[in-house]
mmCIF file of C-alpha atoms in Angstrom:
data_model
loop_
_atom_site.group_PDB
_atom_site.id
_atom_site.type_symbol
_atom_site.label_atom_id
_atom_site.label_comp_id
_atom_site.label_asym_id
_atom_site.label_seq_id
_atom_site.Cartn_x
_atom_site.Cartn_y
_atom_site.Cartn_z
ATOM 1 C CA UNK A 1 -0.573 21.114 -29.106
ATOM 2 C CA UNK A 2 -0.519 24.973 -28.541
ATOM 3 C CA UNK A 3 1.160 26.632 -25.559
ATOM 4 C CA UNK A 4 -2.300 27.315 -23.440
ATOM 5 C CA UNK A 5 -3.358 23.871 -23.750
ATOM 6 C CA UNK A 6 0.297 22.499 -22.910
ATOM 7 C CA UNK A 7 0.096 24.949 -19.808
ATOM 8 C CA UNK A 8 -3.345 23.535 -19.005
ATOM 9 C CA UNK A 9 -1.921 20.142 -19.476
ATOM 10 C CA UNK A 10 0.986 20.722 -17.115
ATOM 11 C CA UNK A 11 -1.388 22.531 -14.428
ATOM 12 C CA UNK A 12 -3.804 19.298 -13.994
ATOM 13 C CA UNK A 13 -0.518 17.270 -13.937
ATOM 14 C CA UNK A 14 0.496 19.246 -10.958
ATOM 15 C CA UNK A 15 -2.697 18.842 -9.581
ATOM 16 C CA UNK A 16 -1.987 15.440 -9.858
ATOM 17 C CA UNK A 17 0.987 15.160 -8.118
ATOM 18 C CA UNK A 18 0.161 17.324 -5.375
ATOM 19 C CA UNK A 19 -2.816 15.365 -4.401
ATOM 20 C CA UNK A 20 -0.951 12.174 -4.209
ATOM 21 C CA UNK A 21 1.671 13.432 -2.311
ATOM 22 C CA UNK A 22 -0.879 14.803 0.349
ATOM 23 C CA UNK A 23 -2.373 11.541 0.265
ATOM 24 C CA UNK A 24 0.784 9.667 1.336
ATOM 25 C CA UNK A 25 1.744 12.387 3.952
ATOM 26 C CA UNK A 26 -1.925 11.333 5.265
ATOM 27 C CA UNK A 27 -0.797 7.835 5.596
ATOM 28 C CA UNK A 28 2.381 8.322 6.964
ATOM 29 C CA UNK A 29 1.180 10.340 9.939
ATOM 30 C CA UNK A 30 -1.739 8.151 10.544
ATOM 31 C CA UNK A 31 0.758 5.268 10.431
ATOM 32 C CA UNK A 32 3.121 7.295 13.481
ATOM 33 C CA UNK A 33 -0.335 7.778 15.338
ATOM 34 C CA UNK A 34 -1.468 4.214 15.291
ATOM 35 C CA UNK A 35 1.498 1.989 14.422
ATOM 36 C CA UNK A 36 -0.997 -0.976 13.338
ATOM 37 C CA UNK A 37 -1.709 1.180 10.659
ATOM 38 C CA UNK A 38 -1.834 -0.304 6.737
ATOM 39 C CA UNK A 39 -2.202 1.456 3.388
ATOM 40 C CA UNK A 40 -3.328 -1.561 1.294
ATOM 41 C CA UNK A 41 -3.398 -2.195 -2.737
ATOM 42 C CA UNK A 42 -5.577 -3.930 -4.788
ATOM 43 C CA UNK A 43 -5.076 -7.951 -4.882
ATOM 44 C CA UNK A 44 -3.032 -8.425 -7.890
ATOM 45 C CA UNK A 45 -5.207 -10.995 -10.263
ATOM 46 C CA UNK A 46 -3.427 -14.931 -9.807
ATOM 47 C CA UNK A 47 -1.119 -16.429 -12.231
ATOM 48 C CA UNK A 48 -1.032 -20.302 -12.935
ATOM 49 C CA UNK A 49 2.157 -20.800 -11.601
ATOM 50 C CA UNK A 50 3.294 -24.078 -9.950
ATOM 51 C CA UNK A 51 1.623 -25.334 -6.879
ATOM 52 C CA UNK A 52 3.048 -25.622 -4.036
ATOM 53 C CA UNK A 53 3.846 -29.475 -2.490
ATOM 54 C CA UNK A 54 0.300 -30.575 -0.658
ATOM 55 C CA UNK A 55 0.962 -31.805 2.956
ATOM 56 C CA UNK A 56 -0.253 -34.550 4.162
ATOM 57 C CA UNK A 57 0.407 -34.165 7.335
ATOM 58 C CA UNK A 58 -2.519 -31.643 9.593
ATOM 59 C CA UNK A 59 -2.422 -28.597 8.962
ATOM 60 C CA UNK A 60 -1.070 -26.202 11.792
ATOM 61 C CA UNK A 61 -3.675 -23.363 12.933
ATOM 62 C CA UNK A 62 -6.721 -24.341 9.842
ATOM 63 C CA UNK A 63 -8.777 -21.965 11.399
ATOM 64 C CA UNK A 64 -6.521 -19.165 10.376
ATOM 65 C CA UNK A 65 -6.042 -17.390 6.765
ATOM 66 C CA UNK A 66 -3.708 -19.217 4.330
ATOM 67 C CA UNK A 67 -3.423 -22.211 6.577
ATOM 68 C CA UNK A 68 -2.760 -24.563 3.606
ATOM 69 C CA UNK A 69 -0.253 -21.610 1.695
ATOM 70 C CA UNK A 70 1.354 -21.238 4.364
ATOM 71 C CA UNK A 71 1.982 -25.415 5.869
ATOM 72 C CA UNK A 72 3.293 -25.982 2.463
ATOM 73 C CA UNK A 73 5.522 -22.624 1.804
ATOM 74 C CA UNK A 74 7.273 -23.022 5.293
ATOM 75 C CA UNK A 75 7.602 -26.910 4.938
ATOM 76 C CA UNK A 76 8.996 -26.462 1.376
ATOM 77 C CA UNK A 77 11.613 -24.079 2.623
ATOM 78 C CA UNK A 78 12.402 -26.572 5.730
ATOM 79 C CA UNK A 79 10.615 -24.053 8.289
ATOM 80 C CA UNK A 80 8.230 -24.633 11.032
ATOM 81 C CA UNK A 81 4.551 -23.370 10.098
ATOM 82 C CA UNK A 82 4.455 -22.301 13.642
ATOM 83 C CA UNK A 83 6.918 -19.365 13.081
ATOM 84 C CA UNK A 84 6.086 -18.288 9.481
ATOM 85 C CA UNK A 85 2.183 -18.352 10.869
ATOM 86 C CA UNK A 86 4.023 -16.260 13.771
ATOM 87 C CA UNK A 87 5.707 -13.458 11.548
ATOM 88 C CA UNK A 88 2.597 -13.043 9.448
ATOM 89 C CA UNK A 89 0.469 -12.216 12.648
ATOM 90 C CA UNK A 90 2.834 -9.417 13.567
ATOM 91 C CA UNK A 91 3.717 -8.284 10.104
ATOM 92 C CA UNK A 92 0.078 -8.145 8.173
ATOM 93 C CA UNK A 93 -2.037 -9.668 10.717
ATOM 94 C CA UNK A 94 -2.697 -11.784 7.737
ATOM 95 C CA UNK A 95 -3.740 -9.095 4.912
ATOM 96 C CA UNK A 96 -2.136 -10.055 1.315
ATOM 97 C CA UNK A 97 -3.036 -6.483 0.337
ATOM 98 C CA UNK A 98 -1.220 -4.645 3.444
ATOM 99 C CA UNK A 99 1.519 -1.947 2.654
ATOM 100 C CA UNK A 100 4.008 -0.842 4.983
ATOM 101 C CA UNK A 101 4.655 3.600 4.879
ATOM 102 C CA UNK A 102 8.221 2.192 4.286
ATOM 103 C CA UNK A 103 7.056 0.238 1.335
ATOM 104 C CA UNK A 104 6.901 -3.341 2.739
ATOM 105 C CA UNK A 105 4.232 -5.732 0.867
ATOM 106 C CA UNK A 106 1.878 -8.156 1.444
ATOM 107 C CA UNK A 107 1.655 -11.018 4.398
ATOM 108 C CA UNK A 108 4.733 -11.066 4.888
ATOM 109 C CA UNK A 109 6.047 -7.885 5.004
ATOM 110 C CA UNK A 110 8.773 -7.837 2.169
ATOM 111 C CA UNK A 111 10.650 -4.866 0.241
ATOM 112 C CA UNK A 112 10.254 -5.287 -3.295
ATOM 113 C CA UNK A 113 14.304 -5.236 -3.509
ATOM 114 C CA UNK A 114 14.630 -8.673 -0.720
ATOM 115 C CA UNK A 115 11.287 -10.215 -2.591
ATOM 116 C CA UNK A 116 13.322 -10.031 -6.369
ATOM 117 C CA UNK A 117 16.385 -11.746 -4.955
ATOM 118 C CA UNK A 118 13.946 -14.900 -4.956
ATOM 119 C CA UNK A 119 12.761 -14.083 -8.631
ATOM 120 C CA UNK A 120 9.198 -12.843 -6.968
ATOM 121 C CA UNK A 121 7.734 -9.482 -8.089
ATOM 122 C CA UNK A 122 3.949 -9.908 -7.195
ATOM 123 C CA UNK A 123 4.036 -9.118 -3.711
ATOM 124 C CA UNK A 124 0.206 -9.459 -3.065
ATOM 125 C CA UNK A 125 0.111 -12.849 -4.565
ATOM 126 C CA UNK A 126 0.109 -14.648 -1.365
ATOM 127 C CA UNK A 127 1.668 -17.629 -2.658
ATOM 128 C CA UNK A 128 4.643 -15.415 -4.207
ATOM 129 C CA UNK A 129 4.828 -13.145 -1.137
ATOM 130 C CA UNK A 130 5.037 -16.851 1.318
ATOM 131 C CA UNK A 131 7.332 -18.324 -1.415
ATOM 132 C CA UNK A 132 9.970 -15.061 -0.922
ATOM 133 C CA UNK A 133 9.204 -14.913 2.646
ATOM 134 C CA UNK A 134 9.881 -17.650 3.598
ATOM 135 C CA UNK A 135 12.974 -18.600 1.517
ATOM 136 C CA UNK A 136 14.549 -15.312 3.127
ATOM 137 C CA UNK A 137 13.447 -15.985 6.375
ATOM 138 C CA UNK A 138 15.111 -19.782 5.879
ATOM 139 C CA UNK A 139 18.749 -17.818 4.642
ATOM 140 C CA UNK A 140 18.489 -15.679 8.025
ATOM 141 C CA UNK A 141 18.223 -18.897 9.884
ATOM 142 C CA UNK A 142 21.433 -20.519 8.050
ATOM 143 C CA UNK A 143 23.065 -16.857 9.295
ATOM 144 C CA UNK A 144 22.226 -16.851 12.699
ATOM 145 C CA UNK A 145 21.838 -20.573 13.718
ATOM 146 C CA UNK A 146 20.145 -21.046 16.801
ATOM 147 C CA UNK A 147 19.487 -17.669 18.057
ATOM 148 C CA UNK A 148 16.019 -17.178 16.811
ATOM 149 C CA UNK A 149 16.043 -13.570 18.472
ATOM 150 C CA UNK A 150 18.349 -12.496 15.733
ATOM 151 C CA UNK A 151 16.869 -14.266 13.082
ATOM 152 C CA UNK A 152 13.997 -12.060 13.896
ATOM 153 C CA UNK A 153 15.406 -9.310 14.238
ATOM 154 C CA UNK A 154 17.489 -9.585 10.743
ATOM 155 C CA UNK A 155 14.049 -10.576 9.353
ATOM 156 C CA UNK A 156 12.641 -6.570 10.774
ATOM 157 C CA UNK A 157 16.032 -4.509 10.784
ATOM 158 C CA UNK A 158 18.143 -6.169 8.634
ATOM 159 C CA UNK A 159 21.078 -8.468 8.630
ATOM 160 C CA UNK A 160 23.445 -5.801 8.057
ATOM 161 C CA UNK A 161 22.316 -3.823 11.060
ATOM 162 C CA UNK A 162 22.501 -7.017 13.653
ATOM 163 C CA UNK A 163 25.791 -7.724 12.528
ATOM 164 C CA UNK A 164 26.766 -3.687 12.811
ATOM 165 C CA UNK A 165 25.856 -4.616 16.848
ATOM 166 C CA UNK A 166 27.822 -6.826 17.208
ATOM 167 C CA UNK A 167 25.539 -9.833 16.702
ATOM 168 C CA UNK A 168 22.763 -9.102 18.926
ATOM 169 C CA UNK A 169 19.522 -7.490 18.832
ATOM 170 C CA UNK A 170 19.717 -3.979 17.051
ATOM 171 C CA UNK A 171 18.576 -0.897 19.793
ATOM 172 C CA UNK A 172 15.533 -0.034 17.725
ATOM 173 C CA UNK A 173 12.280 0.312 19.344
ATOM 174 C CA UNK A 174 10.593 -1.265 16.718
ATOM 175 C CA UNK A 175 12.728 -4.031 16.804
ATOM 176 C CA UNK A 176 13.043 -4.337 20.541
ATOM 177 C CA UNK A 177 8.647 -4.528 20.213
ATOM 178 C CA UNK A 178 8.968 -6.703 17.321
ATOM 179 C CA UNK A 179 11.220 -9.554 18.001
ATOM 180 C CA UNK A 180 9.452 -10.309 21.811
ATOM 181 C CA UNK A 181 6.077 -10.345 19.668
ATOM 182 C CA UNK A 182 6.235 -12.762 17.293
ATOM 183 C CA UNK A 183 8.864 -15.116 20.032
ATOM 184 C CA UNK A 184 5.641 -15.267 21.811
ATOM 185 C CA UNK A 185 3.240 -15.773 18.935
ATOM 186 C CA UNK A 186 5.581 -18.615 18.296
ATOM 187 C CA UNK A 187 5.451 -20.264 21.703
ATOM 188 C CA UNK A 188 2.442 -20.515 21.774
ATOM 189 C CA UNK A 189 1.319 -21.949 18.333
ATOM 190 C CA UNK A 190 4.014 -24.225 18.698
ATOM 191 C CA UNK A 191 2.597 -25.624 22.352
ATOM 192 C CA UNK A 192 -0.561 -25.484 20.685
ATOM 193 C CA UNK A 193 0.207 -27.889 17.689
ATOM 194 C CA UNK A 194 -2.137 -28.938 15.101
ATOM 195 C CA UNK A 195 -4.995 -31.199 15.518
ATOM 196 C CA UNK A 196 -3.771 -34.640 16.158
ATOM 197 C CA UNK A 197 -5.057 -37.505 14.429
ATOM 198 C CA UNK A 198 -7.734 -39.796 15.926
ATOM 199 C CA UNK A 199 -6.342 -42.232 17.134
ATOM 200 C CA UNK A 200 -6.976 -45.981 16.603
ATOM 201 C CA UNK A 201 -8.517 -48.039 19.304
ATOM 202 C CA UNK A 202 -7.513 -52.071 19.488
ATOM 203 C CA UNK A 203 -11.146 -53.566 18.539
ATOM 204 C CA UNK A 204 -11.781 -56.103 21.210
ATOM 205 C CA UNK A 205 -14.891 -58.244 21.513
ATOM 206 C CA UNK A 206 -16.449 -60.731 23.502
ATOM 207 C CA UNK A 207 -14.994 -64.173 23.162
ATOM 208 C CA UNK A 208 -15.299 -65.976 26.305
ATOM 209 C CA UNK A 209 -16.428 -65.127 29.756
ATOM 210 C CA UNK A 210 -14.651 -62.560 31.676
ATOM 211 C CA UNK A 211 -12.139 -62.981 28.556
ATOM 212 C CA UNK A 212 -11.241 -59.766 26.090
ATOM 213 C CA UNK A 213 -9.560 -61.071 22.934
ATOM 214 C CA UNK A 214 -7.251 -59.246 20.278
ATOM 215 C CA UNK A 215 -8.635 -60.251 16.548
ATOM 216 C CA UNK A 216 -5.651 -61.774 15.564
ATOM 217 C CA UNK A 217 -6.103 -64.058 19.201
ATOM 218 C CA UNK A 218 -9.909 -64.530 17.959
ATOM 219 C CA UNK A 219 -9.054 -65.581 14.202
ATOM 220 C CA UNK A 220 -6.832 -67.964 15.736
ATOM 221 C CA UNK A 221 -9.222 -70.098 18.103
ATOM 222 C CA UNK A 222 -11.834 -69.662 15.796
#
């Protein structure tokens, strides 16, 4: 190639560069002004991978998105669907596609570097994203035991940075928003429940005057 057409070349390259660097200084201050802010990628096409386990049990919340993902991610990684269905309303607000200025993906919020410890690179797969998610959010739990407000907290700041205060909820403001949130998100999908199953009446039937009979009681004296 000859020197003016490498300079052209390296001139639209620049070009290039510049614009996306605008474009991400756009998203980070629209991001400070309204902190529900997303940037969001494309929906990387599926994989066949292995299902996850179907539950038979009812599903928690069906009227939400990726009821049935998420039942079976959070069950397979011994979790209650209540709190994964929880962190996904704070983190993504249930968008597979969402993007974090800090370069968290999909529903549930992960950094590509947490998602590969789990072998999971497609981030806006939603099964991938609920089968990292949720196996990180099950190693927190093992961490902090009961304290759920930590767990959470680990889960937004970091483990490192709960255990640099001393075990308890880092200062952040982010985190001191964050943790509250989905606690109460919790609470009250896990009051709420999921549908119960009809239940079964005893059939009962006329046998006798002023006499209600069990089936069993009827095949009997019959």
């Amino acid at each position: 190639m000859s020197r003016p057409g490498r300079k052209k070349t390296a001139r639209v390259a620049l070009a290039a560069c510049l614009g996306i660097t605008a474009a991400l200084a756009s998203a980070q201050e629209a991001y400070r002004l309204d902190p529900a802010y997303r940037l969001t990628l494309p929906v990387e096409p599926v994989v066949p991978q292995e299902p996850l386990p179907l539950i038979a049990t009812p599903i928690l919340a069906p009227d939400r998105p990726f009821a049935r993902e998420i039942d079976a991610a959070a069950r397979a990684a011994d979790l209650d669907p209540a709190l994964v269905h929880a962190v996904i309303a704070v983190e993504s607000a249930y968008r597979p596609a969402a993007v974090s200025p800090k370069g968290a993906v999909g529903l549930m919020q992960l950094m590509p570097g947490t998602a590969s410890r789990y072998g999971v690179t497609r981030l806006t797969q939603v099964e991938d994203n609920l089968r990292a998610g949720t196996r990180h959010l099950r190693e927190l739990k093992h961490a902090f035991g009961p304290r759920l407000d930590l767990v959470l907290a680990a889960y937004n700041a970091g483990e490192g940075a709960v255990r640099r205060f001393g075990n308890e909820v880092p200062p952040y403001r982010e985190t001191r928003a964050y943790v509250p949130a989905v606690m109460e998100r919790f609470q009250s999908l896990a009051h709420t429940g999921p549908p119960a199953p009809p239940r079964r009446q005893n059939s009962v039937r006329d046998y006798l005057a002023g006499t209600r009979l069990e089936p069993l009681s009827l095949l009997q004296l019959d």
